[in-house]
Amino acid sequence: MASRLLHRLRHALAGDNPGEAATGPEAEQFPESSELEDDDAEGLSSRLSGTLSFTSAEDEEEEDDEDDGEVGPDPLPSGDGASGEDADGSSPPDGQRGSQPLARQLQDFWKKSRNTLVPQRLLFEVTSANVVKDPPSKYVLYTLAVMGPGPPDRQPAQISRRYSDFERLHRNLQRQFRGPMAAISFPRKRLRRNFTAETIARRSRAFEQFLSHLQAVPELRRAPDLQDFFVLPELRRAQSLTCTGLYHEALALWANAWQLQTQLGTPLGPDRPLLTLAGLAVCHQELENPGEARACCERALQLLGDKNPHPLLAPFLEAHVRLSWRLGLDKRQTEARLQALQEAGLTPTPPPSLKELLIKEELD
């Protein structure tokens, strides 16, 4: 069965240029077939004509497992961002695929496409999948690297999600975007063999393609539910750790959340980037990194600009003044702006601190 499917795929993919189709033993070296054998053909996940397909004989059965319901910011001066895109034609030759680092492949593609008008999408790669036993539940936690344009030595942003998180995203997007979502398939639930290496590997590839297809459609890429899927869990965990005083752990999560927002772009508004910068500034202050904290405040003030007073404007100004004084830097302009707000009655004297507002903020 698998051989016939692969044979059809090879002919379909070579249809536009049959003269170059391989013959003989080399024709059997089809990139997508590495995990499929004649006796191991439970599922085939491939990208054909822009549509993600995931078909399986056993997938026809429904299962109850894992149904547990649960202006883009620029990088900071110190730069935490990292990552890339998945686009047709960007892959290196087959012989290099196993040895060439993924980041280097992405860099080669971006250099070639730098002068084109094609938007540079992100690349998603499942780097690990772990079975988690949390009685009475048991599930697989998939860790994905989110990679976009940037220096190849930068570490990519990461998220960890379970099957139910992907399923909820798929269900919500289907309700809101019936047309665009009709061409995007999703791996079905299974009644058994959910924790085998084969099932986890196939789902990992399917999740990578699923997110890549969503990012390729502008209407879906800007969907609030997709933004929430990537960023909201990270912000909630970072806020919780900050409130409990675990600043070192929280700092890593705030930095990851900032990097995700930088790469995803099209935020719902300035509030989440500003909240992320507030978290970074608070953690840097508590960890005695005044220079980094001041840089976060400056970036936030740039995002705020000269617009109507935002609840975080005065706290950022106050933190910037204090940090500038501590570092021996000029604070007159920021001090004058804060004083003007206070004289106009737009903020109390003294204004609330960033930490106070961060603890009170409700993330939904």
XYZ file of C-alpha atoms in Angstrom:
364
model
C 0.000 0.000 0.000
C 2.757 2.430 0.990
C 4.652 1.690 -2.235
C 1.641 2.543 -4.350
C 1.055 5.803 -2.447
C 4.667 6.822 -2.819
C 4.593 5.893 -6.513
C 1.613 8.187 -7.068
C 3.228 11.017 -5.125
C 6.418 10.757 -7.155
C 4.484 10.977 -10.408
C 2.344 13.861 -9.113
C 5.344 15.860 -7.960
C 7.204 15.202 -11.220
C 4.152 15.941 -13.359
C 5.259 19.426 -14.425
C 8.587 18.124 -15.748
C 8.347 14.403 -16.512
C 11.592 14.458 -18.451
C 13.538 14.790 -15.213
C 11.818 11.950 -13.371
C 14.369 9.468 -12.020
C 14.361 5.885 -13.139
C 15.940 2.718 -11.812
C 17.150 2.326 -8.215
C 17.545 6.090 -7.661
C 13.838 6.566 -8.182
C 13.199 4.825 -4.873
C 15.048 7.536 -2.910
C 11.997 9.668 -2.229
C 12.570 12.103 0.672
C 9.161 11.583 2.291
C 9.513 7.800 2.454
C 12.202 7.524 5.094
C 9.767 6.527 7.841
C 7.463 4.368 5.703
C 7.899 0.720 4.828
C 5.473 -1.699 3.189
C 4.609 -3.141 6.601
C 4.578 0.229 8.345
C 2.054 2.224 6.363
C -0.340 3.400 9.011
C -0.123 7.027 7.945
C 1.338 9.269 5.327
C 1.856 12.988 5.987
C 2.919 14.896 2.907
C 2.606 18.329 1.378
C 0.966 18.080 -2.041
C -0.415 20.998 -4.077
C -0.391 23.249 -1.015
C -2.596 20.948 1.056
C -1.573 19.111 4.188
C -2.832 15.537 4.087
C -2.804 13.073 6.923
C -4.431 9.755 6.120
C -4.458 6.550 8.055
C -6.525 3.409 8.256
C -6.449 3.379 12.031
C -7.087 7.123 12.236
C -10.683 6.512 11.188
C -11.285 5.480 14.801
C -12.080 8.247 17.246
C -10.287 8.303 20.594
C -10.687 9.918 23.994
C -6.999 10.082 24.906
C -5.431 13.497 25.543
C -8.822 15.220 25.453
C -8.104 17.265 28.541
C -9.144 20.676 27.414
C -6.877 23.175 28.514
C 3.340 47.019 14.788
C 5.422 43.787 15.490
C 8.014 44.470 18.127
C 11.624 44.871 17.085
C 14.405 42.941 18.810
C 15.895 44.461 21.948
C 19.375 45.959 21.683
C 20.888 42.848 23.263
C 18.958 40.645 20.777
C 17.386 37.394 21.880
C 15.611 36.511 18.632
C 16.390 33.641 16.291
C 14.778 31.662 13.529
C 13.530 30.851 9.960
C 10.919 29.885 7.380
C 9.673 26.908 5.512
C 9.312 27.587 1.809
C 9.307 25.432 -1.279
C 12.658 25.272 -2.996
C 14.667 26.129 0.094
C 15.892 22.620 0.878
C 19.498 21.666 0.090
C 20.328 18.621 -2.036
C 19.404 15.250 -0.554
C 22.997 14.408 0.229
C 23.365 17.471 2.433
C 20.061 17.180 4.228
C 21.348 15.060 7.070
C 24.622 16.894 7.687
C 24.027 20.579 7.065
C 22.789 22.452 10.170
C 19.195 23.577 9.934
C 20.024 27.189 10.729
C 22.533 27.283 7.877
C 19.916 25.969 5.454
C 17.584 28.767 6.516
C 20.267 31.399 6.071
C 20.981 30.170 2.550
C 17.315 30.422 1.679
C 16.879 33.935 3.109
C 19.902 35.197 1.191
C 18.388 33.901 -2.040
C 14.933 35.321 -1.310
C 16.016 38.642 0.210
C 15.138 40.659 -2.891
C 11.829 38.941 -3.605
C 8.356 40.092 -2.610
C 7.458 36.697 -1.117
C 6.852 37.085 2.646
C 9.352 35.135 4.726
C 7.407 32.672 6.830
C 8.592 30.892 9.914
C 9.923 27.388 10.203
C 8.650 25.060 12.901
C 10.527 21.970 14.026
C 9.553 19.513 16.751
C 12.824 19.064 18.607
C 11.536 16.691 21.284
C 8.397 14.833 22.301
C 8.083 13.453 25.817
C 5.427 11.267 27.389
C 4.241 12.979 30.573
C 2.494 11.026 33.312
C 0.440 13.328 35.499
C -2.063 11.004 37.215
C -4.743 10.425 36.313
C -3.781 11.791 32.869
C -1.032 10.834 30.470
C -0.060 12.824 27.395
C 2.740 13.692 24.973
C 4.366 17.106 25.286
C 5.773 18.348 21.972
C 8.552 20.959 22.093
C 8.810 23.049 18.937
C 11.562 25.398 17.839
C 10.177 28.524 16.157
C 12.737 29.880 13.726
C 12.761 33.043 11.648
C 15.235 35.312 9.859
C 18.296 36.105 11.926
C 21.910 35.165 12.609
C 22.390 31.381 12.495
C 24.069 31.317 15.911
C 20.977 32.613 17.707
C 18.944 30.119 19.677
C 15.385 29.752 18.331
C 12.342 30.506 20.420
C 10.609 27.431 21.825
C 7.121 26.413 22.857
C 5.842 23.195 24.441
C 2.310 22.095 23.585
C 0.268 18.918 23.807
C -2.117 17.365 21.304
C -5.160 18.955 22.950
C -3.623 22.433 22.497
C -3.175 21.869 18.759
C -6.666 20.394 18.512
C -8.230 23.375 20.261
C -6.436 25.763 17.913
C -7.610 23.774 14.880
C -11.206 23.684 16.136
C -11.319 27.418 16.878
C -9.844 28.377 13.507
C -12.256 26.066 11.691
C -15.195 27.872 13.272
C -13.897 31.298 12.289
C -12.237 30.636 8.911
C -14.117 27.846 7.147
C -12.782 28.733 3.698
C -9.034 28.958 4.387
C -9.123 26.045 6.839
C -10.796 23.702 4.323
C -7.413 23.039 2.665
C -5.604 22.291 5.942
C -5.967 18.867 7.516
C -5.215 17.821 11.045
C -4.164 14.446 12.561
C -7.168 12.728 14.070
C -7.395 11.259 17.518
C -6.703 7.584 18.037
C -8.104 4.989 20.389
C -4.821 3.142 20.781
C -1.082 3.316 20.065
C -0.951 7.021 20.969
C 2.388 6.696 22.711
C 4.325 4.631 20.184
C 7.375 6.155 18.538
C 5.733 5.863 15.122
C 2.589 7.761 16.128
C 4.563 10.481 17.898
C 6.887 10.891 14.908
C 4.007 11.195 12.443
C 2.167 13.667 14.626
C 5.333 15.711 15.051
C 5.685 16.093 11.279
C 1.977 16.816 10.916
C 2.115 19.564 13.571
C 5.100 21.172 11.832
C 3.223 21.252 8.521
C 0.001 22.389 10.193
C 1.655 25.476 11.711
C 3.595 26.200 8.520
C 0.369 26.196 6.504
C -1.340 28.508 8.993
C 1.560 30.941 8.786
C 1.418 30.847 4.982
C -2.146 32.245 4.881
C -2.257 35.966 5.856
C -5.827 35.732 7.148
C -4.904 32.883 9.466
C -1.503 34.304 10.395
C -3.222 37.363 11.900
C -5.866 35.347 13.774
C -5.988 36.146 17.517
C -6.308 32.440 18.350
C -3.027 31.670 16.596
C -1.274 34.505 18.418
C -2.683 33.216 21.707
C -1.513 29.676 20.927
C 2.093 30.826 20.666
C 2.390 33.585 23.251
C -0.318 33.445 25.928
C 0.875 30.319 27.828
C 4.412 31.718 27.959
C 3.209 35.066 29.325
C 1.072 33.407 31.986
C 3.906 31.215 33.225
C 6.351 34.129 33.197
C 3.914 36.303 35.157
C 3.342 33.562 37.722
C 7.071 33.043 38.274
C 7.644 36.784 38.581
C 4.908 37.107 41.191
C 6.499 34.330 43.265
C 9.957 35.908 43.085
C 11.578 33.323 40.792
C 13.136 36.031 38.659
C 15.832 33.996 36.948
C 13.336 31.419 35.685
C 10.838 34.130 34.796
C 13.435 36.096 32.835
C 14.006 33.171 30.461
C 10.259 32.924 29.795
C 9.825 36.674 29.262
C 12.760 36.648 26.827
C 11.273 33.680 24.965
C 7.871 35.408 24.806
C 9.484 38.561 23.421
C 11.335 36.558 20.801
C 8.120 34.802 19.777
C 6.315 38.121 19.365
C 9.217 39.552 17.395
C 9.147 36.648 14.961
C 5.374 36.268 14.692
C 4.671 39.950 14.067
C 1.116 41.280 13.614
C 0.364 41.531 17.368
C -3.169 42.204 18.560
C -1.973 45.550 19.941
C 0.833 47.088 21.978
C -0.327 45.675 25.314
C 1.371 42.283 25.147
C 4.728 43.577 23.881
C 4.621 46.260 26.581
C 3.722 43.738 29.259
C 6.591 41.531 28.086
C 9.026 44.449 28.260
C 7.733 45.261 31.745
C 8.410 41.682 32.825
C 11.904 41.803 31.361
C 12.646 45.144 33.051
C 11.392 43.936 36.452
C 13.417 40.710 36.321
C 16.574 42.504 35.184
C 16.185 45.013 38.022
C 15.722 42.290 40.614
C 18.729 40.397 39.240
C 20.909 43.537 39.407
C 21.138 44.145 35.662
C 20.278 47.865 35.500
C 21.653 48.378 31.998
C 19.430 45.682 30.500
C 16.435 46.910 32.509
C 16.929 50.457 31.212
C 17.176 49.169 27.610
C 13.794 47.445 28.069
C 12.281 50.688 29.365
C 13.657 52.622 26.400
C 12.212 50.106 23.952
C 8.826 50.332 25.661
C 8.867 54.141 25.513
C 9.613 53.912 21.783
C 6.582 51.658 21.321
C 4.403 54.032 23.321
C 5.576 57.088 21.376
C 3.563 60.285 21.834
C 0.162 58.604 21.912
C -2.468 59.141 24.575
C -1.268 58.124 28.054
C -1.115 54.370 28.482
C -1.399 52.789 31.972
C 2.195 51.612 31.622
C 3.610 54.940 30.396
C 4.218 56.558 33.791
C 5.647 53.363 35.362
C 8.090 52.983 32.460
C 9.084 56.649 32.728
C 9.606 56.368 36.474
C 11.695 53.200 36.085
C 13.754 54.819 33.314
C 14.481 57.873 35.478
C 15.561 55.750 38.426
C 17.740 53.451 36.332
C 19.350 56.374 34.492
C 20.222 57.986 37.818
C 21.702 54.712 39.040
C 23.827 54.350 35.894
C 24.862 58.014 35.854
C 23.080 58.692 32.529
C 21.063 61.690 31.393
C 17.504 61.524 32.730
C 16.286 65.081 32.176
C 14.040 64.442 29.163
C 12.345 61.433 30.747
C 11.984 63.265 34.057
C 10.336 66.238 32.349
C 7.889 63.990 30.530
C 6.905 62.243 33.769
C 6.476 65.562 35.550
C 4.212 66.826 32.771
C 1.958 63.791 33.185
C 1.763 64.318 36.921
C 0.977 68.029 36.609
C -1.796 67.213 34.141
C -3.301 64.795 36.630
C -2.856 61.866 34.272
C -0.911 59.756 36.760
C -0.582 59.721 40.562
C 2.513 60.883 42.379
C 4.434 58.678 42.679
C 3.181 56.436 39.869
C 2.687 52.708 40.453
C 5.762 50.590 39.825
C 6.119 48.223 36.900
C 6.134 45.303 39.316
C 2.836 46.354 40.883
C 1.102 46.632 37.513
C 2.647 43.378 36.318
C 1.235 41.473 39.302
C -2.249 42.980 38.878
C -2.455 42.445 35.090
C -4.999 39.830 34.042
C -3.941 37.843 31.011
C -6.847 36.496 28.987
